Amino acid sequence: KVVGRVGKDLVASDASEVSEIVRRRLFEDSGRDSMRRAISRQYAKWVFERKDRLPAEWGQMSEDQIRQQFEACYPFHPATLTVFQRKWQTLPQFQQTRTTLAMLGMWISCAYREGYGQARREPLLTLGSAPLDDREFLSAVLRQMGETRLQAAIHADIAAPDGMPMAHAESLDQEMVNGTGRHGVVQRTAKALFFESCGGQTDKAAHLPELFFAVGDPDTETALIDTAVRGLERTCYYLRTVGGDGWRFGGHVFKP
């Protein structure tokens, strides 16, 4: 709230610069250097070995360059920071770094409460960890989009607050067999798809390479993410295909 009231609007050129601003303003301590290096190495290895399935810019980097990007963005996943520059900056209400700071501040607060209450630990703050079931956070996101009507779509398909029927993504996670749904991969994929497809960009769609990068990690293979997307496409009321290889949330799609 303080950031939103007195923070100056800043224009950052890349994810590492945004991350530096976020760390300086929102964290007293972002963790041990040894932990940051270890997690960055794990993710860099995962990305480098699968770069043919990920966005083209990552396929052009060496493993060491990828590691440096993850270290620079820690404790955020690079996709969490770059999505606002790549996809949201053309929204009329979006104020670039100032708005990003305000949303990420709420995001961090929700992640801390969830981690403390549920003993849940994730190595990075990813798009899939966005607290869309938190009413205050969701309201802030939708205000930036200028599209409050999406609230019903998110509650029905992605994440529902306590006291409401379970969203489709949550139900699909429960249905996945052999324990593959234990990390909530369907809901994490649905959240990443929402952020990648609902900004102000001309191409309002999320594509598999973007989802593989945003959701994938050393414990989550790309095939599992692909399965999650197909399940969402089959089940969700408000998810529609765009072209031959994209998806977007928004607008009712009747599925009997």
mmCIF file of C-alpha atoms in Angstrom:
data_model
loop_
_atom_site.group_PDB
_atom_site.id
_atom_site.type_symbol
_atom_site.label_atom_id
_atom_site.label_comp_id
_atom_site.label_asym_id
_atom_site.label_seq_id
_atom_site.Cartn_x
_atom_site.Cartn_y
_atom_site.Cartn_z
ATOM 1 C CA LYS A 1 0.000 0.000 0.000
ATOM 2 C CA VAL A 2 2.870 2.366 0.767
ATOM 3 C CA VAL A 3 4.419 1.604 -2.628
ATOM 4 C CA GLY A 4 1.153 2.421 -4.354
ATOM 5 C CA ARG A 5 0.806 5.720 -2.474
ATOM 6 C CA VAL A 6 4.275 7.239 -2.544
ATOM 7 C CA GLY A 7 6.364 5.185 -4.973
ATOM 8 C CA LYS A 8 7.732 6.874 -8.053
ATOM 9 C CA ASP A 9 6.982 5.405 -11.444
ATOM 10 C CA LEU A 10 10.109 3.780 -12.868
ATOM 11 C CA VAL A 11 10.786 2.344 -16.300
ATOM 12 C CA ALA A 12 12.979 -0.749 -16.230
ATOM 13 C CA SER A 13 14.485 -2.254 -19.343
ATOM 14 C CA ASP A 14 14.676 -5.936 -18.378
ATOM 15 C CA ALA A 15 13.767 -8.506 -15.727
ATOM 16 C CA SER A 16 17.056 -8.234 -13.846
ATOM 17 C CA GLU A 17 16.592 -4.475 -13.418
ATOM 18 C CA VAL A 18 13.009 -4.939 -12.218
ATOM 19 C CA SER A 19 14.202 -7.652 -9.817
ATOM 20 C CA GLU A 20 16.836 -5.348 -8.348
ATOM 21 C CA ILE A 21 14.213 -2.652 -7.729
ATOM 22 C CA VAL A 22 11.823 -5.196 -6.196
ATOM 23 C CA ARG A 23 14.490 -6.636 -3.895
ATOM 24 C CA ARG A 24 15.543 -3.189 -2.743
ATOM 25 C CA ARG A 25 12.012 -2.004 -1.991
ATOM 26 C CA LEU A 26 10.147 -5.121 -0.854
ATOM 27 C CA PHE A 27 12.734 -7.334 0.857
ATOM 28 C CA GLU A 28 14.922 -6.815 3.882
ATOM 29 C CA ASP A 29 16.713 -10.056 3.028
ATOM 30 C CA SER A 30 16.116 -12.154 -0.115
ATOM 31 C CA GLY A 31 17.955 -15.191 1.254
ATOM 32 C CA ARG A 32 21.359 -16.809 1.270
ATOM 33 C CA ASP A 33 23.640 -16.417 -1.742
ATOM 34 C CA SER A 34 24.404 -20.130 -1.665
ATOM 35 C CA MET A 35 20.693 -20.925 -1.982
ATOM 36 C CA ARG A 36 20.268 -18.483 -4.876
ATOM 37 C CA ARG A 37 23.215 -20.020 -6.734
ATOM 38 C CA ALA A 38 22.068 -23.606 -6.134
ATOM 39 C CA ILE A 39 18.499 -22.978 -7.319
ATOM 40 C CA SER A 40 19.709 -21.004 -10.340
ATOM 41 C CA ARG A 41 22.017 -23.850 -11.373
ATOM 42 C CA GLN A 42 19.175 -26.371 -11.163
ATOM 43 C CA TYR A 43 16.841 -24.253 -13.267
ATOM 44 C CA ALA A 44 19.564 -23.351 -15.776
ATOM 45 C CA LYS A 45 20.334 -27.020 -16.346
ATOM 46 C CA TRP A 46 16.631 -27.779 -16.826
ATOM 47 C CA VAL A 47 16.139 -24.881 -19.268
ATOM 48 C CA PHE A 48 19.308 -25.578 -21.261
ATOM 49 C CA GLU A 49 18.442 -29.253 -21.772
ATOM 50 C CA ARG A 50 14.968 -28.353 -23.072
ATOM 51 C CA LYS A 51 15.713 -25.104 -24.902
ATOM 52 C CA ASP A 52 14.256 -26.453 -28.166
ATOM 53 C CA ARG A 53 10.817 -26.443 -26.481
ATOM 54 C CA LEU A 54 11.075 -23.015 -24.834
ATOM 55 C CA PRO A 55 10.829 -19.412 -26.125
ATOM 56 C CA ALA A 56 13.463 -18.636 -28.752
ATOM 57 C CA GLU A 57 15.407 -16.125 -26.642
ATOM 58 C CA TRP A 58 16.308 -18.834 -24.130
ATOM 59 C CA GLY A 59 17.447 -21.184 -26.872
ATOM 60 C CA GLN A 60 20.119 -18.675 -27.872
ATOM 61 C CA MET A 61 21.764 -18.606 -24.433
ATOM 62 C CA SER A 62 24.466 -20.802 -22.962
ATOM 63 C CA GLU A 63 23.760 -22.626 -19.714
ATOM 64 C CA ASP A 64 25.926 -20.121 -17.855
ATOM 65 C CA GLN A 65 24.013 -17.173 -19.331
ATOM 66 C CA ILE A 66 20.727 -18.776 -18.306
ATOM 67 C CA ARG A 67 22.055 -19.293 -14.784
ATOM 68 C CA GLN A 68 23.029 -15.625 -14.588
ATOM 69 C CA GLN A 69 19.510 -14.574 -15.593
ATOM 70 C CA PHE A 70 17.940 -16.732 -12.886
ATOM 71 C CA GLU A 71 20.400 -15.419 -10.306
ATOM 72 C CA ALA A 72 19.602 -11.838 -11.296
ATOM 73 C CA CYS A 73 15.846 -12.409 -10.947
ATOM 74 C CA TYR A 74 15.934 -14.450 -7.719
ATOM 75 C CA PRO A 75 13.664 -15.003 -5.757
ATOM 76 C CA PHE A 76 11.397 -14.552 -8.781
ATOM 77 C CA HIS A 77 11.245 -16.728 -11.842
ATOM 78 C CA PRO A 78 12.212 -14.594 -14.872
ATOM 79 C CA ALA A 79 8.797 -15.144 -16.476
ATOM 80 C CA THR A 80 7.084 -13.631 -13.424
ATOM 81 C CA LEU A 81 8.883 -10.338 -14.010
ATOM 82 C CA THR A 82 9.063 -10.226 -17.796
ATOM 83 C CA VAL A 83 5.377 -10.981 -18.393
ATOM 84 C CA PHE A 84 4.478 -7.439 -17.342
ATOM 85 C CA GLN A 85 6.946 -5.912 -19.790
ATOM 86 C CA ARG A 86 6.200 -8.422 -22.557
ATOM 87 C CA LYS A 87 2.431 -8.599 -22.300
ATOM 88 C CA TRP A 88 0.968 -5.962 -19.960
ATOM 89 C CA GLN A 89 2.772 -2.697 -20.665
ATOM 90 C CA THR A 90 0.273 -1.539 -23.302
ATOM 91 C CA LEU A 91 -2.673 -1.646 -20.879
ATOM 92 C CA PRO A 92 -3.921 1.944 -20.350
ATOM 93 C CA GLN A 93 -4.086 1.522 -16.555
ATOM 94 C CA PHE A 94 -0.724 -0.228 -16.206
ATOM 95 C CA GLN A 95 2.086 1.945 -14.797
ATOM 96 C CA GLN A 96 4.989 -0.423 -15.468
ATOM 97 C CA THR A 97 7.321 -0.810 -12.503
ATOM 98 C CA ARG A 98 5.157 1.070 -10.006
ATOM 99 C CA THR A 99 2.189 -1.200 -10.664
ATOM 100 C CA THR A 100 4.428 -4.263 -10.793
ATOM 101 C CA LEU A 101 5.825 -3.402 -7.360
ATOM 102 C CA ALA A 102 2.358 -2.994 -5.865
ATOM 103 C CA MET A 103 1.119 -6.330 -7.233
ATOM 104 C CA LEU A 104 4.296 -8.185 -6.322
ATOM 105 C CA GLY A 105 4.142 -6.775 -2.807
ATOM 106 C CA MET A 106 0.694 -8.312 -2.331
ATOM 107 C CA TRP A 107 1.893 -11.493 -4.042
ATOM 108 C CA ILE A 108 4.835 -11.856 -1.623
ATOM 109 C CA SER A 109 2.568 -11.270 1.367
ATOM 110 C CA CYS A 110 0.145 -13.992 0.250
ATOM 111 C CA ALA A 111 2.998 -16.415 -0.519
ATOM 112 C CA TYR A 112 4.466 -15.840 2.943
ATOM 113 C CA ARG A 113 1.136 -16.496 4.669
ATOM 114 C CA GLU A 114 0.531 -19.626 2.592
ATOM 115 C CA GLY A 115 4.033 -20.941 3.163
ATOM 116 C CA TYR A 116 3.828 -20.290 6.896
ATOM 117 C CA GLY A 117 0.347 -21.774 7.300
ATOM 118 C CA GLN A 118 0.793 -24.832 5.081
ATOM 119 C CA ALA A 119 4.530 -25.478 5.473
ATOM 120 C CA ARG A 120 4.729 -25.141 1.697
ATOM 121 C CA ARG A 121 8.048 -24.314 0.114
ATOM 122 C CA GLU A 122 8.726 -23.355 -3.509
ATOM 123 C CA PRO A 123 12.187 -22.378 -4.729
ATOM 124 C CA LEU A 124 10.971 -19.400 -6.807
ATOM 125 C CA LEU A 125 7.934 -17.151 -7.076
ATOM 126 C CA THR A 126 6.441 -18.276 -10.385
ATOM 127 C CA LEU A 127 3.382 -17.222 -12.358
ATOM 128 C CA GLY A 128 1.806 -20.455 -11.154
ATOM 129 C CA SER A 129 2.068 -19.277 -7.543
ATOM 130 C CA ALA A 130 -0.019 -16.132 -8.130
ATOM 131 C CA PRO A 131 -2.680 -15.904 -5.364
ATOM 132 C CA LEU A 132 -5.667 -15.495 -7.679
ATOM 133 C CA ASP A 133 -7.888 -16.979 -4.963
ATOM 134 C CA ASP A 134 -7.133 -13.949 -2.785
ATOM 135 C CA ARG A 135 -9.915 -11.418 -3.363
ATOM 136 C CA GLU A 136 -7.764 -8.327 -2.725
ATOM 137 C CA PHE A 137 -4.978 -9.466 -5.047
ATOM 138 C CA LEU A 138 -7.417 -10.500 -7.775
ATOM 139 C CA SER A 139 -9.199 -7.147 -7.561
ATOM 140 C CA ALA A 140 -5.884 -5.344 -8.002
ATOM 141 C CA VAL A 141 -4.993 -7.461 -11.044
ATOM 142 C CA LEU A 142 -8.377 -6.946 -12.690
ATOM 143 C CA ARG A 143 -8.255 -3.181 -12.062
ATOM 144 C CA GLN A 144 -4.984 -3.028 -13.965
ATOM 145 C CA MET A 145 -6.569 -4.961 -16.810
ATOM 146 C CA GLY A 146 -9.683 -2.785 -16.773
ATOM 147 C CA GLU A 147 -11.741 -5.952 -16.984
ATOM 148 C CA THR A 148 -13.560 -6.826 -13.740
ATOM 149 C CA ARG A 149 -15.896 -9.206 -15.584
ATOM 150 C CA LEU A 150 -13.105 -11.786 -15.681
ATOM 151 C CA GLN A 151 -13.589 -12.467 -11.981
ATOM 152 C CA ALA A 152 -16.314 -15.025 -12.669
ATOM 153 C CA ALA A 153 -14.117 -16.784 -15.243
ATOM 154 C CA ILE A 154 -11.188 -17.021 -12.830
ATOM 155 C CA HIS A 155 -13.347 -18.335 -9.991
ATOM 156 C CA ALA A 156 -14.944 -20.938 -12.252
ATOM 157 C CA ASP A 157 -11.870 -22.141 -14.143
ATOM 158 C CA ILE A 158 -8.642 -21.257 -12.282
ATOM 159 C CA ALA A 159 -8.904 -20.557 -8.554
ATOM 160 C CA ALA A 160 -11.876 -20.100 -6.244
ATOM 161 C CA PRO A 161 -11.816 -18.416 -2.810
ATOM 162 C CA ASP A 162 -12.757 -20.382 0.293
ATOM 163 C CA GLY A 163 -16.463 -21.033 0.487
ATOM 164 C CA MET A 164 -16.974 -21.279 -3.288
ATOM 165 C CA PRO A 165 -17.189 -24.429 -5.448
ATOM 166 C CA MET A 166 -13.843 -25.804 -6.552
ATOM 167 C CA ALA A 167 -12.492 -24.357 -9.818
ATOM 168 C CA HIS A 168 -11.979 -26.629 -12.822
ATOM 169 C CA ALA A 169 -8.188 -26.470 -12.579
ATOM 170 C CA GLU A 170 -8.310 -27.567 -8.945
ATOM 171 C CA SER A 171 -10.644 -30.451 -9.812
ATOM 172 C CA LEU A 172 -8.335 -31.589 -12.617
ATOM 173 C CA ASP A 173 -5.389 -31.612 -10.213
ATOM 174 C CA GLN A 174 -7.309 -33.917 -7.908
ATOM 175 C CA GLU A 175 -8.195 -36.251 -10.777
ATOM 176 C CA MET A 176 -4.637 -36.693 -12.049
ATOM 177 C CA VAL A 177 -3.431 -40.211 -11.244
ATOM 178 C CA ASN A 178 -0.151 -41.666 -9.975
ATOM 179 C CA GLY A 179 0.499 -38.616 -7.835
ATOM 180 C CA THR A 180 1.347 -36.360 -10.802
ATOM 181 C CA GLY A 181 -1.109 -33.747 -9.558
ATOM 182 C CA ARG A 182 0.588 -33.437 -6.169
ATOM 183 C CA HIS A 183 2.276 -30.173 -7.139
ATOM 184 C CA GLY A 184 -0.949 -28.633 -8.478
ATOM 185 C CA VAL A 185 0.485 -28.526 -11.988
ATOM 186 C CA VAL A 186 -2.896 -27.930 -13.662
ATOM 187 C CA GLN A 187 -3.717 -24.917 -11.536
ATOM 188 C CA ARG A 188 -0.174 -23.569 -11.906
ATOM 189 C CA THR A 189 -0.489 -23.944 -15.678
ATOM 190 C CA ALA A 190 -3.888 -22.220 -15.666
ATOM 191 C CA LYS A 191 -2.493 -19.238 -13.735
ATOM 192 C CA ALA A 192 0.486 -18.910 -16.068
ATOM 193 C CA LEU A 193 -1.850 -19.131 -19.064
ATOM 194 C CA PHE A 194 -3.979 -16.336 -17.613
ATOM 195 C CA PHE A 195 -1.043 -13.942 -17.154
ATOM 196 C CA GLU A 196 0.475 -14.782 -20.532
ATOM 197 C CA SER A 197 -2.781 -14.295 -22.439
ATOM 198 C CA CYS A 198 -4.705 -11.487 -20.733
ATOM 199 C CA GLY A 199 -2.423 -8.480 -20.994
ATOM 200 C CA GLY A 200 -2.730 -5.600 -23.425
ATOM 201 C CA GLN A 201 -0.526 -7.054 -26.157
ATOM 202 C CA THR A 202 -1.738 -7.468 -29.748
ATOM 203 C CA ASP A 203 -1.260 -11.247 -29.663
ATOM 204 C CA LYS A 204 -3.593 -12.040 -26.772
ATOM 205 C CA ALA A 205 -2.670 -15.677 -26.437
ATOM 206 C CA ALA A 206 -0.432 -17.963 -24.426
ATOM 207 C CA HIS A 207 1.643 -20.503 -26.328
ATOM 208 C CA LEU A 208 3.167 -23.788 -25.206
ATOM 209 C CA PRO A 209 6.819 -22.603 -25.168
ATOM 210 C CA GLU A 210 5.857 -19.744 -22.821
ATOM 211 C CA LEU A 211 3.930 -22.130 -20.559
ATOM 212 C CA PHE A 212 6.732 -24.696 -20.556
ATOM 213 C CA PHE A 213 9.168 -22.031 -19.415
ATOM 214 C CA ALA A 214 6.889 -20.389 -16.838
ATOM 215 C CA VAL A 215 5.652 -23.610 -15.208
ATOM 216 C CA GLY A 216 8.441 -26.123 -15.825
ATOM 217 C CA ASP A 217 11.033 -26.896 -13.168
ATOM 218 C CA PRO A 218 13.360 -29.761 -12.213
ATOM 219 C CA ASP A 219 10.327 -31.630 -10.799
ATOM 220 C CA THR A 220 7.867 -30.842 -13.622
ATOM 221 C CA GLU A 221 8.367 -32.133 -17.161
ATOM 222 C CA THR A 222 7.023 -30.349 -20.239
ATOM 223 C CA ALA A 223 4.854 -33.370 -21.140
ATOM 224 C CA LEU A 224 2.962 -32.929 -17.872
ATOM 225 C CA ILE A 225 2.354 -29.254 -18.657
ATOM 226 C CA ASP A 226 1.091 -30.173 -22.125
ATOM 227 C CA THR A 227 -1.325 -32.671 -20.524
ATOM 228 C CA ALA A 228 -2.493 -29.964 -18.128
ATOM 229 C CA VAL A 229 -3.203 -27.533 -20.996
ATOM 230 C CA ARG A 230 -5.197 -30.158 -22.901
ATOM 231 C CA GLY A 231 -7.222 -30.918 -19.777
ATOM 232 C CA LEU A 232 -7.949 -27.235 -19.258
ATOM 233 C CA GLU A 233 -8.934 -26.829 -22.907
ATOM 234 C CA ARG A 234 -11.346 -29.727 -22.579
ATOM 235 C CA THR A 235 -12.893 -28.680 -19.263
ATOM 236 C CA CYS A 236 -12.810 -24.913 -18.705
ATOM 237 C CA TYR A 237 -15.828 -22.755 -19.506
ATOM 238 C CA TYR A 238 -13.874 -19.598 -20.323
ATOM 239 C CA LEU A 239 -10.770 -20.890 -22.099
ATOM 240 C CA ARG A 240 -10.697 -20.571 -25.870
ATOM 241 C CA THR A 241 -8.183 -21.523 -28.501
ATOM 242 C CA VAL A 242 -6.483 -18.796 -30.529
ATOM 243 C CA GLY A 243 -5.180 -19.900 -33.895
ATOM 244 C CA GLY A 244 -3.612 -23.322 -34.034
ATOM 245 C CA ASP A 245 -1.266 -23.076 -31.041
ATOM 246 C CA GLY A 246 -2.563 -20.543 -28.539
ATOM 247 C CA TRP A 247 -5.069 -20.209 -25.710
ATOM 248 C CA ARG A 248 -6.734 -17.332 -23.937
ATOM 249 C CA PHE A 249 -8.999 -16.888 -20.932
ATOM 250 C CA GLY A 250 -11.995 -14.618 -21.355
ATOM 251 C CA GLY A 251 -15.420 -14.708 -22.972
ATOM 252 C CA HIS A 252 -17.840 -17.527 -22.255
ATOM 253 C CA VAL A 253 -17.379 -20.708 -24.245
ATOM 254 C CA PHE A 254 -20.173 -23.226 -23.762
ATOM 255 C CA LYS A 255 -18.946 -26.781 -23.236
ATOM 256 C CA PRO A 256 -21.671 -29.322 -22.472
#
